[in-house]
Coordinates of C-alpha atoms and ligand atoms in Angstrom, one line a residue:
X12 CA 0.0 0.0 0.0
X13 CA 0.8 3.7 -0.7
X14 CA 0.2 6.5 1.3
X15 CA -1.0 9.6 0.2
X16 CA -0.2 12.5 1.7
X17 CA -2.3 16.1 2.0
X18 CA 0.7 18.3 1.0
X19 CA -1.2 21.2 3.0
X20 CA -1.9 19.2 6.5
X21 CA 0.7 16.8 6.0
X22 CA -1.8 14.2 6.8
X23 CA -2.6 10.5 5.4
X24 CA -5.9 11.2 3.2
X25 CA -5.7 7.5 1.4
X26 CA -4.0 4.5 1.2
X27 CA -3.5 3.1 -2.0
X28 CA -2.7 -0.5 -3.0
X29 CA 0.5 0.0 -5.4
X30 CA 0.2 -3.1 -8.1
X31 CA 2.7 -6.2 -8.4
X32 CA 4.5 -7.1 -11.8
X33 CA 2.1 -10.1 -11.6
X34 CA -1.2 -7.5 -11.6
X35 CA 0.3 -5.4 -14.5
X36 CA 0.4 -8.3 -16.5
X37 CA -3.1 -9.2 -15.1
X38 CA -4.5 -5.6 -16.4
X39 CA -2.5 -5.9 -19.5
X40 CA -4.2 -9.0 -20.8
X41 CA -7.5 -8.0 -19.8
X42 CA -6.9 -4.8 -21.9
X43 CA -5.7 -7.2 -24.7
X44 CA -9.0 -8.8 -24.1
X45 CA -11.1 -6.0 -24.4
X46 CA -9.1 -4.4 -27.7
X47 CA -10.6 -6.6 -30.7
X48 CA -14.7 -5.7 -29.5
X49 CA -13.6 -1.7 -28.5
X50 CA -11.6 -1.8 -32.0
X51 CA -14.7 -3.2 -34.0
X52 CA -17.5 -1.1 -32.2
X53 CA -18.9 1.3 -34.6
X54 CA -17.4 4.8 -34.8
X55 CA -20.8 6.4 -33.6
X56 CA -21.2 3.8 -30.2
X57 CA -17.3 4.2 -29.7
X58 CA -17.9 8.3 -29.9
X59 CA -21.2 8.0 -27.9
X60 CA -20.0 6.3 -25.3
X61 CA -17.1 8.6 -24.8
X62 CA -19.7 11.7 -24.5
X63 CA -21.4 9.8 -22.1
X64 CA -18.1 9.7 -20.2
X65 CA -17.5 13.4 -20.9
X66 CA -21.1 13.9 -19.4
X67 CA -20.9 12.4 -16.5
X68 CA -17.4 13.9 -15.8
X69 CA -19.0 17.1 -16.0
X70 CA -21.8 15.6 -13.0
X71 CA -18.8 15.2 -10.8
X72 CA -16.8 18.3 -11.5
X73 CA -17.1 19.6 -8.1
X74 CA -16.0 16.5 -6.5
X75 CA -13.0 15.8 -9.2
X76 CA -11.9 19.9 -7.9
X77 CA -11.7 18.9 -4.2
X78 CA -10.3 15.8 -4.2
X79 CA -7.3 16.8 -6.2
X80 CA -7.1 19.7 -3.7
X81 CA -6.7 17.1 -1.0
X82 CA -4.4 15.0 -3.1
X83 CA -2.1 17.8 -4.6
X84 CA -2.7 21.0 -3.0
X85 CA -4.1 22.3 -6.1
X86 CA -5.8 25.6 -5.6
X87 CA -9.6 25.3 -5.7
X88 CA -9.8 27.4 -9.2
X89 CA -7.2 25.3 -11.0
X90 CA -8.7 22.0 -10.0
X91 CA -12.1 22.8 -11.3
X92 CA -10.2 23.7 -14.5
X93 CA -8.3 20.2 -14.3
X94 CA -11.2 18.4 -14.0
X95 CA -13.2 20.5 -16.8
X96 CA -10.5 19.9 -19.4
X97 CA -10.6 16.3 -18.8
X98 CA -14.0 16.9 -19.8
X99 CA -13.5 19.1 -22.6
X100 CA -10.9 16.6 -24.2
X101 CA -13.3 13.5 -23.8
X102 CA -15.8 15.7 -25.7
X103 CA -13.5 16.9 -28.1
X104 CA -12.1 13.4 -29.2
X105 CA -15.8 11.4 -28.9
X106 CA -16.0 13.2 -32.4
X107 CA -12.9 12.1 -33.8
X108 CA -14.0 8.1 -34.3
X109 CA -16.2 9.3 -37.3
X110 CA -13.7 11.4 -38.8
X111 CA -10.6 8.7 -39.1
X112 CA -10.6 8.7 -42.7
X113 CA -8.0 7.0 -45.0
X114 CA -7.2 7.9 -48.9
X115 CA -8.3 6.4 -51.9
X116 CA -4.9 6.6 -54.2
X117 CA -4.9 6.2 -57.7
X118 CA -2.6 4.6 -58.8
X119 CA -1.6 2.1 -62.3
X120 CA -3.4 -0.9 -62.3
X121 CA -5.4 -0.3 -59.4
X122 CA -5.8 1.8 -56.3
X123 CA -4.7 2.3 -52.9
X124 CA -6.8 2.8 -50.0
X125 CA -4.8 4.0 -46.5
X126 CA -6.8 2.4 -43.3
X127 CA -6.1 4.2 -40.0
X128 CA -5.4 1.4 -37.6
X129 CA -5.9 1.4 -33.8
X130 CA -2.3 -0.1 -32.4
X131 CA -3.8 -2.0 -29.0
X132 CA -3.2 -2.0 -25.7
X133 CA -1.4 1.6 -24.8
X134 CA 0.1 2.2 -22.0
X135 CA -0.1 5.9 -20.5
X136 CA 2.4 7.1 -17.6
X137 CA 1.7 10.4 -15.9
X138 CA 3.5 12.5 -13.2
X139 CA 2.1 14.4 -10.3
X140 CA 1.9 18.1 -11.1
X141 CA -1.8 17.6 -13.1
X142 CA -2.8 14.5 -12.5
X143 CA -6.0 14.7 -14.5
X144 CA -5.4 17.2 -17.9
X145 CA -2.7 14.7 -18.5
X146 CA -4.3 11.8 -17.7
X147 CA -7.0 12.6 -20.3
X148 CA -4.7 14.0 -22.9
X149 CA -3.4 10.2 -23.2
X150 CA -6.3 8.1 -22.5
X151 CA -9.0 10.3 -24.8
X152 CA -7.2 10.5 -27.9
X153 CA -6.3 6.7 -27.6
X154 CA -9.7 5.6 -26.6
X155 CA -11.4 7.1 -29.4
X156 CA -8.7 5.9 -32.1
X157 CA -10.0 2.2 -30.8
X158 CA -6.9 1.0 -28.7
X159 CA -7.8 -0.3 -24.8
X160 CA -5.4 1.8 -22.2
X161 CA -3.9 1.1 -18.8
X162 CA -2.9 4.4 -17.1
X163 CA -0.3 4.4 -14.0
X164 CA -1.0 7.9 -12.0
X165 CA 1.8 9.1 -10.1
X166 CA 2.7 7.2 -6.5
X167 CA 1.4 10.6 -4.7
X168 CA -1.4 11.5 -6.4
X169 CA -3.3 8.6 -7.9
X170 CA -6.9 9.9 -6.5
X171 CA -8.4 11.7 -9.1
X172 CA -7.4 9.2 -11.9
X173 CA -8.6 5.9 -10.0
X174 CA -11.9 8.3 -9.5
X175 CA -12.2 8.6 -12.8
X176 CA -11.7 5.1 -14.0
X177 CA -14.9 4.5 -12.1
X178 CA -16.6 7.2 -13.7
X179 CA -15.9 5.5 -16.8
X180 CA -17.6 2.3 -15.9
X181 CA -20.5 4.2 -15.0
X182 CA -20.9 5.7 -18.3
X183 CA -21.0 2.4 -19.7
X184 CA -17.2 2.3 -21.2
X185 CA -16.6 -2.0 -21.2
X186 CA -14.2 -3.4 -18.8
X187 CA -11.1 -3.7 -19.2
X188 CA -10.8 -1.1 -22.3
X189 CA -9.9 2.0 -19.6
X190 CA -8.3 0.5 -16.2
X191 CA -6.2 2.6 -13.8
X192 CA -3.3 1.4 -12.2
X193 CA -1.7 2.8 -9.1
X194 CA 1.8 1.6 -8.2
X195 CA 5.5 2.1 -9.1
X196 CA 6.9 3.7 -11.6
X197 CA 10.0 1.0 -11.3
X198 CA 7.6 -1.7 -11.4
X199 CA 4.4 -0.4 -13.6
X200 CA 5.7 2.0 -15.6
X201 CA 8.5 -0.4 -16.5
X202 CA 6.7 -3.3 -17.5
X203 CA 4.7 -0.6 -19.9
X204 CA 8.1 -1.2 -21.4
X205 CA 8.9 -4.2 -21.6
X206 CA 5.8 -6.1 -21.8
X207 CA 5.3 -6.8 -25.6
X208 CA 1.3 -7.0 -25.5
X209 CA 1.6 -3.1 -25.0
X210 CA 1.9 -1.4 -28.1
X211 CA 2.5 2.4 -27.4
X212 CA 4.2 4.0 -24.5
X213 CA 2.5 7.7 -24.2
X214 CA 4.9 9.2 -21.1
X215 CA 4.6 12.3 -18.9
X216 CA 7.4 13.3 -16.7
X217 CA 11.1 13.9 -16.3
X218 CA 13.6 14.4 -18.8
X219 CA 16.1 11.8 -16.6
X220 CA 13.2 9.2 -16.8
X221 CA 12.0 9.8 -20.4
X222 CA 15.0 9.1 -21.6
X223 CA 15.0 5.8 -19.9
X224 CA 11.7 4.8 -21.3
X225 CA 12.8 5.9 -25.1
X226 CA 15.7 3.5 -25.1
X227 CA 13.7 0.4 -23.6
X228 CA 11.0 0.8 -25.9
X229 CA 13.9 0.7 -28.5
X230 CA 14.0 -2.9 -27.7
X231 CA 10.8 -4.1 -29.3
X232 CA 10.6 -0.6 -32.0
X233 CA 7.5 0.7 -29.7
X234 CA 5.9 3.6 -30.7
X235 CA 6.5 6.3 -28.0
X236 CA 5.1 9.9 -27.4
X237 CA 7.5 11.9 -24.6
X238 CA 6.6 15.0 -22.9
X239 CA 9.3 16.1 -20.2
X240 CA 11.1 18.8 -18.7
X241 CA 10.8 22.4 -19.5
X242 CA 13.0 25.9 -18.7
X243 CA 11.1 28.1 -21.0
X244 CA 11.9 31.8 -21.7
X245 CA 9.6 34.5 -20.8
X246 CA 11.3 37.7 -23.3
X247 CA 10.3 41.5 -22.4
X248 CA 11.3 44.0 -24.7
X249 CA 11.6 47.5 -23.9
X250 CA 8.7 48.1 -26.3
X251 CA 6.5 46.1 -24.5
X252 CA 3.7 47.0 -22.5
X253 CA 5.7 46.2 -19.1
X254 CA 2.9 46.8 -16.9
X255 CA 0.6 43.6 -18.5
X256 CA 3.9 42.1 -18.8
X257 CA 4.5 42.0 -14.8
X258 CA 1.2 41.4 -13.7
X259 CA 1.1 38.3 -15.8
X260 CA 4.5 36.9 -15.0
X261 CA 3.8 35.9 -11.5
X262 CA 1.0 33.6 -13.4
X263 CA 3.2 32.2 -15.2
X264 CA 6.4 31.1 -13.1
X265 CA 4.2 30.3 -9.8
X266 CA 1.0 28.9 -11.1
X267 CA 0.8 25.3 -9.2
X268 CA 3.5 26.5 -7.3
X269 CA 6.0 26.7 -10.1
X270 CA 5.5 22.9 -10.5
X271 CA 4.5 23.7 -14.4
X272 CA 6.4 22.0 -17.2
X273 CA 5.4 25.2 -18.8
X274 CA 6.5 27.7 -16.3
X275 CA 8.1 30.6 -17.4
X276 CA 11.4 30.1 -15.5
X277 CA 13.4 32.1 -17.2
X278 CA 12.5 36.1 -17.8
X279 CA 14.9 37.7 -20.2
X280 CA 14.4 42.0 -19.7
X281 CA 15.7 44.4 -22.4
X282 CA 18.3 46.8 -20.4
X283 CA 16.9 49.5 -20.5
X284 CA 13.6 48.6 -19.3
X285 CA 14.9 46.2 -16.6
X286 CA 15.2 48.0 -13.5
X287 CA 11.7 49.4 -14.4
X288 CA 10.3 45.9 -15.2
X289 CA 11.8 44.7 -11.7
X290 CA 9.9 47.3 -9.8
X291 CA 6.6 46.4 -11.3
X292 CA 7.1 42.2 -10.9
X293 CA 8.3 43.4 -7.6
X294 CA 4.6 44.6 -6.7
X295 CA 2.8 41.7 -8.6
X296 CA 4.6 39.1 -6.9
X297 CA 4.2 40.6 -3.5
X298 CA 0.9 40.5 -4.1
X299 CA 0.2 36.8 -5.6
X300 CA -1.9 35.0 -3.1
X301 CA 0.0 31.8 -1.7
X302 CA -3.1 30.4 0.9
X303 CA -4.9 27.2 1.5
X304 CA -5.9 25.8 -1.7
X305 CA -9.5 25.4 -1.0
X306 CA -9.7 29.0 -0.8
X307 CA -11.5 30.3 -3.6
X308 CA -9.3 33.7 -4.2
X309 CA -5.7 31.3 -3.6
X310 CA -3.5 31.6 -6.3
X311 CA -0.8 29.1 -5.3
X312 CA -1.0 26.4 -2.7
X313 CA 1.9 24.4 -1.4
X314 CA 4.9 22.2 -3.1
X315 CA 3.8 17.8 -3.2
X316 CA 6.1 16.9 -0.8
X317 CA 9.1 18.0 1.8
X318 CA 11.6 16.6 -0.8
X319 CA 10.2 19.2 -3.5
X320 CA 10.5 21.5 -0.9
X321 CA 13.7 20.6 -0.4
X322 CA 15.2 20.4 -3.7
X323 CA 13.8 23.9 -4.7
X324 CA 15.3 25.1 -1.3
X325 CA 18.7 24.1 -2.8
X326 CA 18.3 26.8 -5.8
X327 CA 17.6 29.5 -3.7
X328 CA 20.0 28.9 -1.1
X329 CA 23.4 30.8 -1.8
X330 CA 21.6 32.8 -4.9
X331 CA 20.9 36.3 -5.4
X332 CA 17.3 37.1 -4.3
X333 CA 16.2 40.2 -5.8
X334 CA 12.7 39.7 -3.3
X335 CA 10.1 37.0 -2.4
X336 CA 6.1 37.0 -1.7
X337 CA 4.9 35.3 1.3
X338 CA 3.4 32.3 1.9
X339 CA 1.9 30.7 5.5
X340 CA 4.1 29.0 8.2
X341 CA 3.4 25.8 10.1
X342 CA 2.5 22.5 8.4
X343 CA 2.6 22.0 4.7
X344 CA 4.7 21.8 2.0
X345 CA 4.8 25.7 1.4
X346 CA 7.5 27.4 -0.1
X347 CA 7.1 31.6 -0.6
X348 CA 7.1 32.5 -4.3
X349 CA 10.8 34.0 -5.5
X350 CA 12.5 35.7 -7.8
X351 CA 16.2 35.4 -8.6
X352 CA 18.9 37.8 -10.2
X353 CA 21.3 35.5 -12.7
X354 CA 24.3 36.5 -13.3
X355 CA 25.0 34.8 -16.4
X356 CA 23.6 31.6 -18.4
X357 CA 26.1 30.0 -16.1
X358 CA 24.0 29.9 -13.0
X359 CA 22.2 26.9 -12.0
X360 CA 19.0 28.3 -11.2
X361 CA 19.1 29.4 -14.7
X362 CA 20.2 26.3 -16.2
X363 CA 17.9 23.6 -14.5
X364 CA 14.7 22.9 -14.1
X365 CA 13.4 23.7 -10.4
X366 CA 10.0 22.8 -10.7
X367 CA 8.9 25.2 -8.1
X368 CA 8.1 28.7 -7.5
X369 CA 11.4 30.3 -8.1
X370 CA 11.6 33.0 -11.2
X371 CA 15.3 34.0 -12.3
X372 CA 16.0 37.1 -14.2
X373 CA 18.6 38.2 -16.5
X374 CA 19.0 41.6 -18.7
X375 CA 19.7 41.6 -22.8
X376 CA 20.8 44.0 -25.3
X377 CA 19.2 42.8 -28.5
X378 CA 16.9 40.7 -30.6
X379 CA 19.5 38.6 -31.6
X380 CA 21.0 37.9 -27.8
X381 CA 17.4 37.1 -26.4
X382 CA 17.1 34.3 -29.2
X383 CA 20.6 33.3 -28.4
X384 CA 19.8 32.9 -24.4
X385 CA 16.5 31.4 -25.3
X386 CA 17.8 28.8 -26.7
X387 CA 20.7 28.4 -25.0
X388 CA 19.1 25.3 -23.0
X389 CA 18.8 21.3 -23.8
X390 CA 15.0 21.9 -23.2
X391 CA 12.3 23.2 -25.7
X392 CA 8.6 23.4 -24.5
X393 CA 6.8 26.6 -24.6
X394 CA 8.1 30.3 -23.7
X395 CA 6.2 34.0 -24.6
X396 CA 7.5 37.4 -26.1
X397 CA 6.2 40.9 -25.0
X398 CA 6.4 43.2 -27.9
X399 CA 4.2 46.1 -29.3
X400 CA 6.5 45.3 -32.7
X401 CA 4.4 42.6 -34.7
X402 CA 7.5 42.2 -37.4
X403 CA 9.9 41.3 -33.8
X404 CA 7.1 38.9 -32.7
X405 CA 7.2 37.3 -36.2
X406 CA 11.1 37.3 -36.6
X407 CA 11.8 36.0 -32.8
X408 CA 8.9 33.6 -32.4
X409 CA 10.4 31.9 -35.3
X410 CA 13.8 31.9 -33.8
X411 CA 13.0 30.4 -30.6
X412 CA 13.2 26.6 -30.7
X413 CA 9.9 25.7 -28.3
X414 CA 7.2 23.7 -29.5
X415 CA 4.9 26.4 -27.9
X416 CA 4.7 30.1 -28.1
X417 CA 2.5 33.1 -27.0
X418 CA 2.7 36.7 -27.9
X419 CA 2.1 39.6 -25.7
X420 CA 0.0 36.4 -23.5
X421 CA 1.9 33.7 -20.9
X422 CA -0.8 31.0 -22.2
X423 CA 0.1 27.2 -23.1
X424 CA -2.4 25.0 -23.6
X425 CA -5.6 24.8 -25.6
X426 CA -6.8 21.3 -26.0
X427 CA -8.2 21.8 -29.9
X428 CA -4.5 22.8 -30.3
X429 CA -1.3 20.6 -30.9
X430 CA 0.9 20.5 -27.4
X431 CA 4.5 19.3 -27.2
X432 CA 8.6 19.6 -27.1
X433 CA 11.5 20.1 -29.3
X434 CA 14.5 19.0 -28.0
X435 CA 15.1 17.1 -24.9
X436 CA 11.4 18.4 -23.6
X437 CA 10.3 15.5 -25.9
X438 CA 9.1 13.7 -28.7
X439 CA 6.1 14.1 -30.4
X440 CA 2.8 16.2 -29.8
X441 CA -0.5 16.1 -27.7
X442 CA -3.9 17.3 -28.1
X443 CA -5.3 19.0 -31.3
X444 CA -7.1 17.5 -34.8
X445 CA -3.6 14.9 -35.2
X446 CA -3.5 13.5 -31.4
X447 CA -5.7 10.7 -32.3
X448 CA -3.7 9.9 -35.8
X449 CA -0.8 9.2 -33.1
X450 CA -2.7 6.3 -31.6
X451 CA -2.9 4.5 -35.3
X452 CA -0.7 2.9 -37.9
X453 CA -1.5 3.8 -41.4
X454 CA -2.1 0.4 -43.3
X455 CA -1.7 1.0 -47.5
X456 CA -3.9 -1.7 -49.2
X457 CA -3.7 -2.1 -53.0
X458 CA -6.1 -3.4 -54.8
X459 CA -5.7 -5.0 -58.5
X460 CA -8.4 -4.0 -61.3
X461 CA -6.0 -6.0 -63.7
Ligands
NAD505 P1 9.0 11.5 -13.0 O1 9.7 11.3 -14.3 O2 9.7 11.2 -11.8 O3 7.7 10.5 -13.0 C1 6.7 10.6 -14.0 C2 6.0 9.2 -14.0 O4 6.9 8.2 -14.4 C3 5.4 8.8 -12.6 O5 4.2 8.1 -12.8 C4 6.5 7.8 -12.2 O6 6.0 6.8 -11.3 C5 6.9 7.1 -13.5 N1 8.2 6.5 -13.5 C6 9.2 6.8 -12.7 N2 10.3 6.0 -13.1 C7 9.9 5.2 -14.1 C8 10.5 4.2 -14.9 N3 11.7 3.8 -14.7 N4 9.8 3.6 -15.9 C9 8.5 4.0 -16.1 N5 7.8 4.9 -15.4 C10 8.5 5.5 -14.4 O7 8.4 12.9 -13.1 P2 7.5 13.7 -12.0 O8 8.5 14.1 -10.9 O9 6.3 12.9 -11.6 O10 7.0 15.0 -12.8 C11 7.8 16.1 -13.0 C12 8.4 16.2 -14.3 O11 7.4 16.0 -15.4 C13 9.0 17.5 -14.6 O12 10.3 17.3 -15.3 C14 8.1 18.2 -15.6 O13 8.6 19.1 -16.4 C15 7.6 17.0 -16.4 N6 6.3 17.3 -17.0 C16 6.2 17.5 -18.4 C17 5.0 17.8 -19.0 C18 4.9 18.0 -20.5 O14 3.8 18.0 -21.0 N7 6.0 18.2 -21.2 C19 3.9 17.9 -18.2 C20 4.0 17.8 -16.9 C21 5.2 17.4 -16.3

């Protein structure tokens, strides 16, 4: 068993059984079981059935919100958003079974006609800092291409998903085609990867980790989608409008308590605007609400665990604070949000991932040094540019190497859009019209008139 930890009372709120390499196999075959009758049900029922999932997902919002709040110390708002995109994603994807098309080719002699091809079992690993968006951004998209999935939540916050594997069977989805299972990544997770029944590995989490899991699934050629780490750039020039700039940065370093694969770690400030851009993040980050979660007006709760807490701690300690916000004293995971003065690219806070709510900020002369220190990192997930000068956006959007972008905005993800990393951030994309594609194998078919 597993205990699971309140990260704002420090308390036991569940114990969990963690499953054996013997009951991984056991929910592997019985989602080899279930793949040939969710495969051949017709694109309508398969759809149908996933916007009766959707549905009741959206009867159970509420309850979704607060038990992720207990599991992860999510704040209040941000659950109910968790647990509505999970809803919003089933939805979206419960049309896509209808609209699998193939081609009809032309070609001497005949024709071709291309089949989209569910793959099978798929097996979807996801990490702790949103249990449910990412949960549903593997499991929807592979559902409604026809394969059968067994999804391992994280080891501290496996609530919502098991919650929502029952929700499934109440909407009528068939046993064994959507099964949650809680238990160790060394043991779960890496039987995803070695056991041959499962066709695609569709992975969430660290960069360290990823890279594991690409070169055992080089063993049997498995199809693989990686989303990892992230140290994305958030770039103010001096033409920006600073003060929408600041109020938004906060947001976006600090949001879940900086434990964002998105985060904007990284702000890059045009000289001569940075002392002035200091003084206003200076007042929005002072005023960024770190409370109870279950408050409705909190903006960040606490870190998962004391070892979070703990890692992020080593950043800070022996850096340059330029100030911090506050956040409460006493039990829980909390750590105050803060930003950082780098001194060069050099630094580590700069360099590495933290994966909490620590900002680090570093000056720039020109266009052509912001793309330079943008890039100047193995990761390559998302970033933003403030500019009034639509021709910089154009020039330095297409400069930076992220496989997500925002202008003059600090937003990320919109589930009817693709989601994903270039370099060592990962492999592959999520969400938007091609997710479900991913969860198929094209098979090419000729056919003789001769
Ligand atoms: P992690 O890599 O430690 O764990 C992620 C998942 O992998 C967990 O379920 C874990 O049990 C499992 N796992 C661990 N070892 C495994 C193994 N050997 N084989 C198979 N599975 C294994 O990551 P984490 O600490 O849970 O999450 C934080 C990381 O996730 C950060 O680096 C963050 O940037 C990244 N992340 C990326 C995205 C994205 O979309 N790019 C989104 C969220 C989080």
């Amino acid at each position: 068993m597993t205990e699971v930890l309140s990260p704002v009372t420090e308390e036991v709120v569940a114990s969990v059984p963690a499953a054996s390499m013997e009951e991984t196999d056991a929910a592997i075959a019985r989602a080899h079981e279930a793949f040939p009758a969710w495969k051949a049900m017709s694109p309508g029922d398969r759809g149908r059935l996933l916007r009766r999932f959707a549905s009741i997902v959206d009867d159970h919002i509420e309850e979704l919100a607060r038990l992720e709040v207990r599991n992860s110390g999510h704040t209040i708002g941000n659950a109910r958003w968790e647990a509505g995109n999970v809803r919003d994603v089933l939805a979206y994807y419960s049309a896509a079974p209808e609209r699998l098309l193939g081609h009809q080719i032309p070609v001497p002699g005949g024709m071709n006609v291309t089949f989209h091809e569910p793959l099978g079992v798929v097996g979807v690993i996801v990490p702790w800092n949103f249990p449910m968006p990412i949960a549903g951004w593997g499991f929807a998209p592979a559902l409604a291409a026809g394969n059968t999935v067994v999804l391992k939540p994280a080891e501290v916050t496996p609530l919502t998903a098991m919650r929502l594997a029952e929700l499934a069977l109440a909407a009528g989805i068939p046993e064994g085609v959507f099964t949650v299972l809680p238990g160790k990544g060394s043991v779960v997770g890496e039987r995803f990867v070695t056991h041959p029944l499962v066709r695609k590995v569709c992975f969430t989490g660290s960069t360290e980790v990823g890279k594991r899991i690409m070169a055992g699934c080089a063993d049997q050629v498995k199809r693989l989608t990686l989303e990892l780490g992230g140290k994305s750039a958030n770039i103010v020039f001096a033409d920006a409008d600073l003060e929408k700039a600041a109020a938004a940065a906060p947001s976006a370093a600090f949001d879940n308590a900086g434990q964002d694969c998105c985060a904007r770690s990284r702000i890059l400030v045009q000289r001569p605007v940075f002392d002035r851009f200091l003084e206003l993040l200076e007042t929005s980050v002072t005023a960024f609400r770190c409370t109870d979660p279950a408050d409705s007006d909190a903006e960040m709760g606490p870190l998962i665990s004391a070892a979070q807490r703990e890692s992020v701690a080593s950043y800070v300690d022996g850096a340059d604070v330029a100030f911090r916000g506050s956040a409460p004293s006493g039990k829980g995971f909390w750590f105050p949000p803060t930003v950082l003065l780098a001194h060069d690219e050099n630094d580590r806070h700069w360099r590495e991932e933290i994966f909490g709510p620590v900002v680090s900020v570093l000056p720039f002369d020109d266009e052509a040094a912001a793309v330079e220190l943008a890039n100047d990192t193995e990761y390559g997930l998302s970033g933003s540019i403030w500019t009034s000068d639509l021709g910089r956006a154009i020039r330095v959007s297409r400069g930076v190497e992220t496989g997500n972008l925002s202008v003059n905005s600090n937003s990320s993800v919109r589930y009817w859009t693709p989601f994903g990393g270039v370099k060592q951030s990962g492999l592959g994309r999520e969400l938007g019209p091609d997710a479900v594609a991913a969860f198929t194998e094209v098979k090419n078919i000729f056919f003789s008139s001769e």
